[in-house]
Coordinates of N, CA and C in Angstrom, one line a residue:
M292 N -10.0 19.5 -6.8 CA -10.4 18.1 -7.0 C -11.8 17.9 -6.4
N293 N -12.7 17.4 -7.1 CA -14.1 17.1 -6.6 C -14.0 16.1 -5.4
E294 N -14.6 16.4 -4.3 CA -14.5 15.6 -3.1 C -15.3 14.3 -3.3
T295 N -16.5 14.3 -4.0 CA -17.3 13.1 -4.2 C -16.6 12.2 -5.1
I296 N -16.0 12.7 -6.2 CA -15.2 11.9 -7.1 C -14.1 11.2 -6.3
Y297 N -13.4 11.9 -5.5 CA -12.3 11.4 -4.7 C -12.7 10.3 -3.8
K298 N -13.9 10.4 -3.1 CA -14.4 9.4 -2.3 C -14.8 8.2 -3.1
N299 N -15.4 8.4 -4.2 CA -15.7 7.2 -5.1 C -14.5 6.5 -5.5
V300 N -13.5 7.2 -5.9 CA -12.2 6.6 -6.3 C -11.6 5.8 -5.1
I301 N -11.7 6.3 -3.9 CA -11.2 5.6 -2.7 C -11.9 4.3 -2.5
E302 N -13.2 4.4 -2.6 CA -14.1 3.2 -2.5 C -13.7 2.1 -3.5
N303 N -13.5 2.6 -4.8 CA -13.2 1.6 -5.8 C -11.8 1.0 -5.6
E304 N -10.9 1.8 -5.1 CA -9.5 1.3 -4.8 C -9.6 0.3 -3.6
I305 N -10.4 0.6 -2.6 CA -10.5 -0.3 -1.5 C -11.1 -1.7 -2.0
E306 N -12.1 -1.6 -2.9 CA -12.7 -2.8 -3.5 C -11.7 -3.6 -4.3
R307 N -10.8 -2.9 -5.0 CA -9.8 -3.5 -5.8 C -8.8 -4.2 -4.9
L308 N -8.4 -3.6 -3.8 CA -7.4 -4.1 -2.9 C -8.0 -5.3 -2.2
E309 N -9.3 -5.3 -1.8 CA -9.9 -6.4 -1.1 C -10.0 -7.6 -2.1
S310 N -10.3 -7.3 -3.3 CA -10.3 -8.4 -4.3 C -8.9 -9.0 -4.5
F311 N -7.9 -8.2 -4.5 CA -6.5 -8.6 -4.5 C -6.1 -9.5 -3.3
N312 N -6.6 -9.1 -2.1 CA -6.4 -9.8 -0.9 C -7.0 -11.2 -1.0
R313 N -8.2 -11.3 -1.6 CA -8.8 -12.7 -1.8 C -8.0 -13.5 -2.7
S314 N -7.3 -13.0 -3.7 CA -6.5 -13.8 -4.6 C -5.1 -14.2 -3.9
C315 N -4.8 -13.5 -2.8 CA -3.5 -13.8 -2.1 C -4.0 -14.3 -0.7
S316 N -4.7 -15.4 -0.6 CA -5.3 -15.7 0.7 C -4.3 -16.1 1.8
T317 N -3.3 -16.8 1.4 CA -2.3 -17.2 2.4 C -1.5 -16.0 2.9
L318 N -1.1 -15.1 2.0 CA -0.4 -13.9 2.3 C -1.2 -13.0 3.2
S319 N -2.5 -12.8 2.8 CA -3.3 -11.9 3.6 C -3.7 -12.5 5.0
K320 N -3.6 -13.8 5.1 CA -3.8 -14.5 6.4 C -2.8 -14.1 7.4
Y321 N -1.5 -14.1 7.0 CA -0.4 -13.8 7.9 C 0.2 -12.4 7.8
S322 N -0.4 -11.5 7.1 CA 0.1 -10.2 7.0 C -1.0 -9.2 6.9
R323 N -0.6 -7.9 6.9 CA -1.5 -6.8 6.7 C -1.3 -6.1 5.4
N324 N -2.3 -5.8 4.7 CA -2.2 -5.0 3.5 C -2.1 -3.6 3.8
L325 N -0.9 -3.0 3.7 CA -0.7 -1.6 4.2 C -1.4 -0.6 3.3
N326 N -1.5 -0.9 2.0 CA -2.2 0.0 1.1 C -3.7 0.1 1.5
L327 N -4.3 -1.0 1.8 CA -5.7 -1.0 2.2 C -5.9 -0.3 3.5
L328 N -5.0 -0.5 4.4 CA -5.1 0.2 5.7 C -4.9 1.7 5.5
A329 N -4.0 2.1 4.6 CA -3.8 3.6 4.3 C -5.1 4.2 3.7
L330 N -5.7 3.5 2.8 CA -6.9 4.1 2.2 C -8.1 4.1 3.2
R331 N -8.1 3.2 4.2 CA -9.1 3.2 5.2 C -8.8 4.1 6.4
E332 N -7.6 4.7 6.2 CA -7.1 5.7 7.3 C -6.9 5.0 8.6
K333 N -6.4 3.7 8.6 CA -6.1 3.0 9.8 C -4.7 3.2 10.2
I334 N -3.8 3.7 9.2 CA -2.5 4.0 9.6 C -2.3 5.5 9.3
D335 N -1.4 6.1 10.1 CA -1.2 7.6 10.0 C -0.2 7.9 8.9
R336 N -0.4 9.1 8.4 CA 0.6 9.6 7.5 C 1.9 9.8 8.2
V337 N 3.0 9.6 7.6 CA 4.3 9.6 8.2 C 4.9 11.0 7.8
Y338 N 5.4 11.7 8.8 CA 6.1 13.0 8.6 C 7.5 12.9 8.9
G339 N 8.3 13.6 8.2 CA 9.8 13.7 8.4 C 10.6 12.5 7.9
R340 N 9.9 11.6 7.1 CA 10.6 10.5 6.6 C 10.6 10.5 5.0
D341 N 10.3 11.6 4.5 CA 10.2 11.7 3.0 C 11.5 11.3 2.3
T342 N 12.7 11.7 2.9 CA 14.0 11.4 2.3 C 14.2 9.9 2.2
Q343 N 13.9 9.2 3.3 CA 14.0 7.7 3.4 C 13.1 7.0 2.4
I344 N 11.8 7.5 2.4 CA 10.9 6.9 1.5 C 11.3 7.1 0.0
Q345 N 11.7 8.2 -0.4 CA 12.2 8.5 -1.7 C 13.4 7.6 -2.1
Q346 N 14.3 7.5 -1.1 CA 15.5 6.6 -1.3 C 15.1 5.2 -1.5
I347 N 14.1 4.7 -0.7 CA 13.7 3.3 -0.9 C 13.1 3.1 -2.3
M348 N 12.3 4.1 -2.7 CA 11.7 4.0 -4.1 C 12.8 4.0 -5.2
R349 N 13.8 4.8 -5.0 CA 14.9 4.8 -6.0 C 15.6 3.5 -6.0
I350 N 15.8 2.9 -4.9 CA 16.5 1.6 -4.8 C 15.6 0.5 -5.4
M351 N 14.3 0.6 -5.2 CA 13.4 -0.5 -5.8 C 13.3 -0.3 -7.3
L352 N 13.6 0.8 -7.8 CA 13.6 1.0 -9.3 C 14.8 0.4 -10.0
R353 N 15.8 0.0 -9.3 CA 17.0 -0.5 -9.9 C 16.7 -1.8 -10.7
K354 N 17.5 -2.1 -11.7 CA 17.3 -3.4 -12.4 C 17.8 -4.6 -11.6
T355 N 18.9 -4.4 -10.9 CA 19.5 -5.4 -10.1 C 19.7 -4.9 -8.7
K356 N 19.7 -5.8 -7.8 CA 19.9 -5.4 -6.3 C 18.9 -4.4 -5.9
S357 N 17.6 -4.7 -6.2 CA 16.5 -3.8 -5.8 C 15.8 -4.1 -4.5
N358 N 16.5 -4.8 -3.7 CA 15.9 -5.2 -2.4 C 16.4 -4.2 -1.3
V359 N 15.5 -3.9 -0.3 CA 15.8 -3.0 0.7 C 15.7 -3.7 2.0
I360 N 16.6 -3.4 3.0 CA 16.4 -3.9 4.3 C 16.6 -2.7 5.2
L361 N 15.7 -2.6 6.1 CA 15.7 -1.5 7.1 C 16.2 -2.0 8.4
T362 N 17.3 -1.5 9.0 CA 17.8 -1.9 10.2 C 17.9 -0.8 11.2
G363 N 17.8 -1.1 12.5 CA 17.9 -0.1 13.5 C 17.3 -0.6 14.8
L364 N 17.5 0.2 15.8 CA 17.0 -0.2 17.1 C 15.5 -0.2 17.1
A365 N 15.0 -0.9 18.1 CA 13.5 -1.0 18.2 C 12.9 0.4 18.5
G366 N 11.9 0.7 17.8 CA 11.3 2.0 17.9 C 11.8 3.2 17.1
C367 N 12.8 2.8 16.2 CA 13.4 3.9 15.4 C 12.6 4.3 14.2
G368 N 11.5 3.5 13.8 CA 10.6 3.9 12.8 C 10.7 3.1 11.5
K369 N 11.2 1.9 11.6 CA 11.3 1.0 10.4 C 9.9 0.7 9.9
T370 N 9.0 0.3 10.7 CA 7.6 0.0 10.3 C 6.9 1.3 9.8
A371 N 7.2 2.4 10.4 CA 6.6 3.7 10.0 C 7.0 4.0 8.6
I372 N 8.3 3.7 8.2 CA 8.7 4.0 6.9 C 8.0 3.1 5.9
A373 N 7.8 1.9 6.2 CA 7.0 1.0 5.3 C 5.6 1.4 5.2
E374 N 5.0 1.8 6.3 CA 3.6 2.4 6.3 C 3.6 3.7 5.5
G375 N 4.6 4.5 5.6 CA 4.6 5.7 4.8 C 4.7 5.5 3.3
L376 N 5.5 4.5 3.0 CA 5.6 4.1 1.5 C 4.3 3.6 1.0
A377 N 3.6 2.8 1.8 CA 2.3 2.3 1.4 C 1.3 3.5 1.3
Y378 N 1.3 4.4 2.2 CA 0.4 5.5 2.2 C 0.7 6.4 0.9
E379 N 2.0 6.6 0.6 CA 2.3 7.3 -0.6 C 1.8 6.7 -1.8
I380 N 2.0 5.4 -1.9 CA 1.6 4.6 -3.1 C 0.1 4.7 -3.3
A381 N -0.7 4.3 -2.2 CA -2.1 4.2 -2.3 C -2.8 5.6 -2.5
T382 N -2.3 6.6 -1.8 CA -3.0 7.9 -2.0 C -2.6 8.6 -3.3
S383 N -1.4 8.4 -3.7 CA -1.0 9.1 -5.0 C -1.8 8.4 -6.2
R384 N -2.0 7.1 -6.1 CA -2.8 6.5 -7.1 C -4.2 7.0 -7.1
A385 N -4.8 7.1 -5.9 CA -6.2 7.6 -5.8 C -6.3 9.0 -6.3
E386 N -5.3 9.9 -5.9 CA -5.4 11.3 -6.3 C -5.2 11.4 -7.8
Y387 N -4.3 10.6 -8.4 CA -4.1 10.6 -9.8 C -5.4 10.3 -10.6
I388 N -6.0 9.2 -10.2 CA -7.3 8.8 -10.8 C -8.3 9.8 -10.7
A389 N -8.5 10.4 -9.5 CA -9.5 11.4 -9.3 C -9.3 12.7 -10.1
K390 N -8.0 13.1 -10.2 CA -7.7 14.3 -10.9 C -7.9 14.1 -12.4
H391 N -7.7 12.9 -12.9 CA -7.9 12.7 -14.3 C -9.2 12.1 -14.7
Y392 N -10.1 12.0 -13.7 CA -11.4 11.4 -13.9 C -12.3 12.1 -15.0
E393 N -12.3 13.4 -14.8 CA -13.2 14.2 -15.7 C -12.7 14.2 -17.1
N394 N -11.5 14.4 -17.3 CA -10.9 14.4 -18.7 C -10.1 13.1 -19.0
C395 N -10.8 12.0 -18.9 CA -10.2 10.7 -18.9 C -9.7 10.4 -20.4
E396 N -10.2 11.0 -21.4 CA -9.7 10.7 -22.7 C -8.3 11.3 -23.0
N397 N -7.9 12.3 -22.2 CA -6.6 12.9 -22.3 C -5.6 12.4 -21.3
A398 N -6.1 11.6 -20.3 CA -5.3 11.2 -19.2 C -4.4 10.1 -19.6
A399 N -3.2 10.2 -19.0 CA -2.2 9.1 -19.2 C -2.6 7.9 -18.3
P400 N -2.3 6.7 -18.7 CA -2.7 5.5 -17.9 C -2.1 5.6 -16.6
V401 N -2.8 5.0 -15.6 CA -2.3 5.0 -14.2 C -1.0 4.2 -14.1
S402 N -0.8 3.3 -15.0 CA 0.5 2.5 -14.9 C 1.7 3.3 -15.1
E403 N 1.6 4.5 -15.7 CA 2.7 5.4 -15.8 C 3.1 6.0 -14.5
L404 N 2.3 6.0 -13.5 CA 2.6 6.5 -12.2 C 3.5 5.4 -11.5
L405 N 4.6 5.9 -10.9 CA 5.5 5.0 -10.3 C 4.8 4.2 -9.2
F406 N 5.1 2.9 -9.2 CA 4.5 2.0 -8.1 C 3.0 2.0 -8.0
S407 N 2.3 2.4 -9.1 CA 0.9 2.6 -9.0 C 0.1 1.4 -8.6
D408 N 0.5 0.2 -9.1 CA -0.3 -1.0 -8.9 C 0.4 -1.9 -7.8
Y409 N 1.4 -1.4 -7.1 CA 2.1 -2.2 -6.1 C 1.3 -2.2 -4.8
V410 N 1.4 -3.4 -4.2 CA 0.7 -3.6 -2.9 C 1.7 -4.0 -1.9
I411 N 1.7 -3.3 -0.8 CA 2.7 -3.6 0.3 C 2.0 -4.4 1.4
Y412 N 2.6 -5.5 1.7 CA 2.1 -6.4 2.8 C 3.2 -6.3 4.0
D413 N 2.7 -6.2 5.2 CA 3.5 -6.3 6.4 C 3.4 -7.7 6.9
L414 N 4.4 -8.5 6.6 CA 4.4 -9.9 7.0 C 4.8 -10.0 8.4
S415 N 4.0 -10.6 9.3 CA 4.3 -10.8 10.7 C 4.9 -12.1 10.9
M416 N 6.1 -12.1 11.4 CA 6.8 -13.4 11.7 C 6.1 -14.1 12.9
N417 N 5.6 -13.3 13.8 CA 4.8 -13.9 15.0 C 3.6 -14.7 14.5
A418 N 2.9 -14.1 13.5 CA 1.7 -14.8 13.0 C 2.1 -16.1 12.3
L419 N 3.3 -16.1 11.6 CA 3.7 -17.3 10.9 C 4.1 -18.4 11.9
V420 N 4.8 -18.0 12.9 CA 5.3 -19.0 13.9 C 4.2 -19.5 14.8
S421 N 3.3 -18.6 15.2 CA 2.3 -19.1 16.2 C 1.4 -20.1 15.5
G422 N 1.1 -21.1 16.3 CA 0.2 -22.2 15.9 C 0.9 -23.3 15.1
S423 N 2.2 -23.1 14.9 CA 3.0 -24.2 14.1 C 3.5 -25.2 15.2
R424 N 2.7 -26.2 15.4 CA 3.0 -27.2 16.4 C 4.0 -28.2 16.0
Y425 N 3.9 -28.6 14.7 CA 4.7 -29.7 14.2 C 5.9 -29.1 13.4
R426 N 7.0 -29.9 13.4 CA 8.2 -29.5 12.7 C 7.8 -29.3 11.2
G427 N 8.2 -28.3 10.6 CA 7.9 -28.0 9.2 C 6.7 -27.2 8.9
D428 N 5.8 -26.9 9.9 CA 4.7 -26.1 9.7 C 5.1 -24.7 9.3
F429 N 6.0 -24.1 10.0 CA 6.5 -22.7 9.7 C 7.0 -22.7 8.2
E430 N 7.9 -23.6 7.9 CA 8.5 -23.7 6.6 C 7.4 -23.8 5.5
E431 N 6.4 -24.7 5.8 CA 5.4 -24.9 4.8 C 4.6 -23.6 4.6
R432 N 4.2 -22.9 5.6 CA 3.5 -21.6 5.5 C 4.3 -20.6 4.7
L433 N 5.6 -20.5 5.0 CA 6.5 -19.6 4.3 C 6.6 -20.0 2.8
Q434 N 6.6 -21.3 2.5 CA 6.7 -21.7 1.1 C 5.4 -21.3 0.4
Y435 N 4.3 -21.5 1.0 CA 3.0 -21.0 0.4 C 3.0 -19.5 0.1
I436 N 3.5 -18.8 1.0 CA 3.6 -17.3 0.9 C 4.5 -16.9 -0.3
L437 N 5.7 -17.6 -0.3 CA 6.6 -17.3 -1.4 C 6.0 -17.7 -2.8
E438 N 5.2 -18.7 -2.8 CA 4.6 -19.1 -4.1 C 3.6 -18.1 -4.5
E439 N 2.8 -17.6 -3.6 CA 1.8 -16.5 -3.9 C 2.5 -15.2 -4.3
I440 N 3.6 -14.9 -3.7 CA 4.3 -13.7 -4.1 C 4.9 -13.8 -5.5
S441 N 5.4 -15.0 -5.8 CA 6.0 -15.2 -7.2 C 4.9 -15.1 -8.3
K442 N 3.6 -15.4 -7.9 CA 2.5 -15.3 -8.9 C 2.2 -13.8 -9.3
H443 N 2.5 -12.9 -8.3 CA 2.1 -11.5 -8.5 C 3.4 -10.7 -8.5
S444 N 3.6 -10.0 -9.6 CA 4.8 -9.2 -9.8 C 4.7 -7.8 -9.1
N445 N 3.5 -7.5 -8.5 CA 3.3 -6.2 -7.9 C 3.2 -6.2 -6.4
V446 N 3.8 -7.2 -5.8 CA 3.7 -7.3 -4.3 C 5.1 -6.9 -3.7
I447 N 5.0 -6.1 -2.7 CA 6.2 -5.7 -1.9 C 5.9 -6.3 -0.5
V448 N 6.9 -7.0 0.0 CA 6.7 -7.6 1.3 C 7.7 -7.0 2.3
F449 N 7.1 -6.4 3.3 CA 7.9 -5.9 4.4 C 7.8 -6.9 5.5
I450 N 9.0 -7.5 5.9 CA 9.0 -8.5 6.9 C 9.5 -7.9 8.2
D451 N 8.5 -7.6 9.1 CA 8.8 -7.1 10.3 C 9.5 -8.1 11.2
E452 N 10.5 -7.7 12.0 CA 11.2 -8.6 12.8 C 11.9 -9.7 12.0
I453 N 12.5 -9.3 10.9 CA 13.2 -10.3 10.0 C 14.3 -11.0 10.7
H454 N 14.9 -10.4 11.7 CA 16.0 -11.1 12.4 C 15.6 -12.4 13.1
Q455 N 14.3 -12.6 13.3 CA 13.8 -13.9 13.9 C 13.9 -15.1 13.0
I456 N 14.1 -14.8 11.7 CA 14.2 -16.0 10.8 C 15.6 -16.6 11.0

């Protein structure tokens, strides 16, 4: 794979994700776009969690009951698994585009790649709660986020510290 083509594809993907962040202003205000962080190399590649990541992908492909909840003691790697999933989605999309760049007339569309256009956000409960001085501020923020998520069918939300709800 040509290195300059791959770098250009990464830059285009970063631009696409930043544009998507602007369309989800409330969600991006209280969460981190893990796909964007993976492409910018701000999160590390996850090793030894391939089985769990593949299992999560299989569960999310179900027609019904496609929600996943990760439970475990603090420090066992729940956030690392979510970051690993985002890394897998973002880099596999970029690699696929770069590999098929030169012979694009024969290339299958990127949408055929599993989870190719999905964006994973790490929603921070601490960010939602902080600054909510009045009763109902937290609920109002959460309602805005849920409305934004319902507008986009390609958003996966990882709620860190979900037990605080």
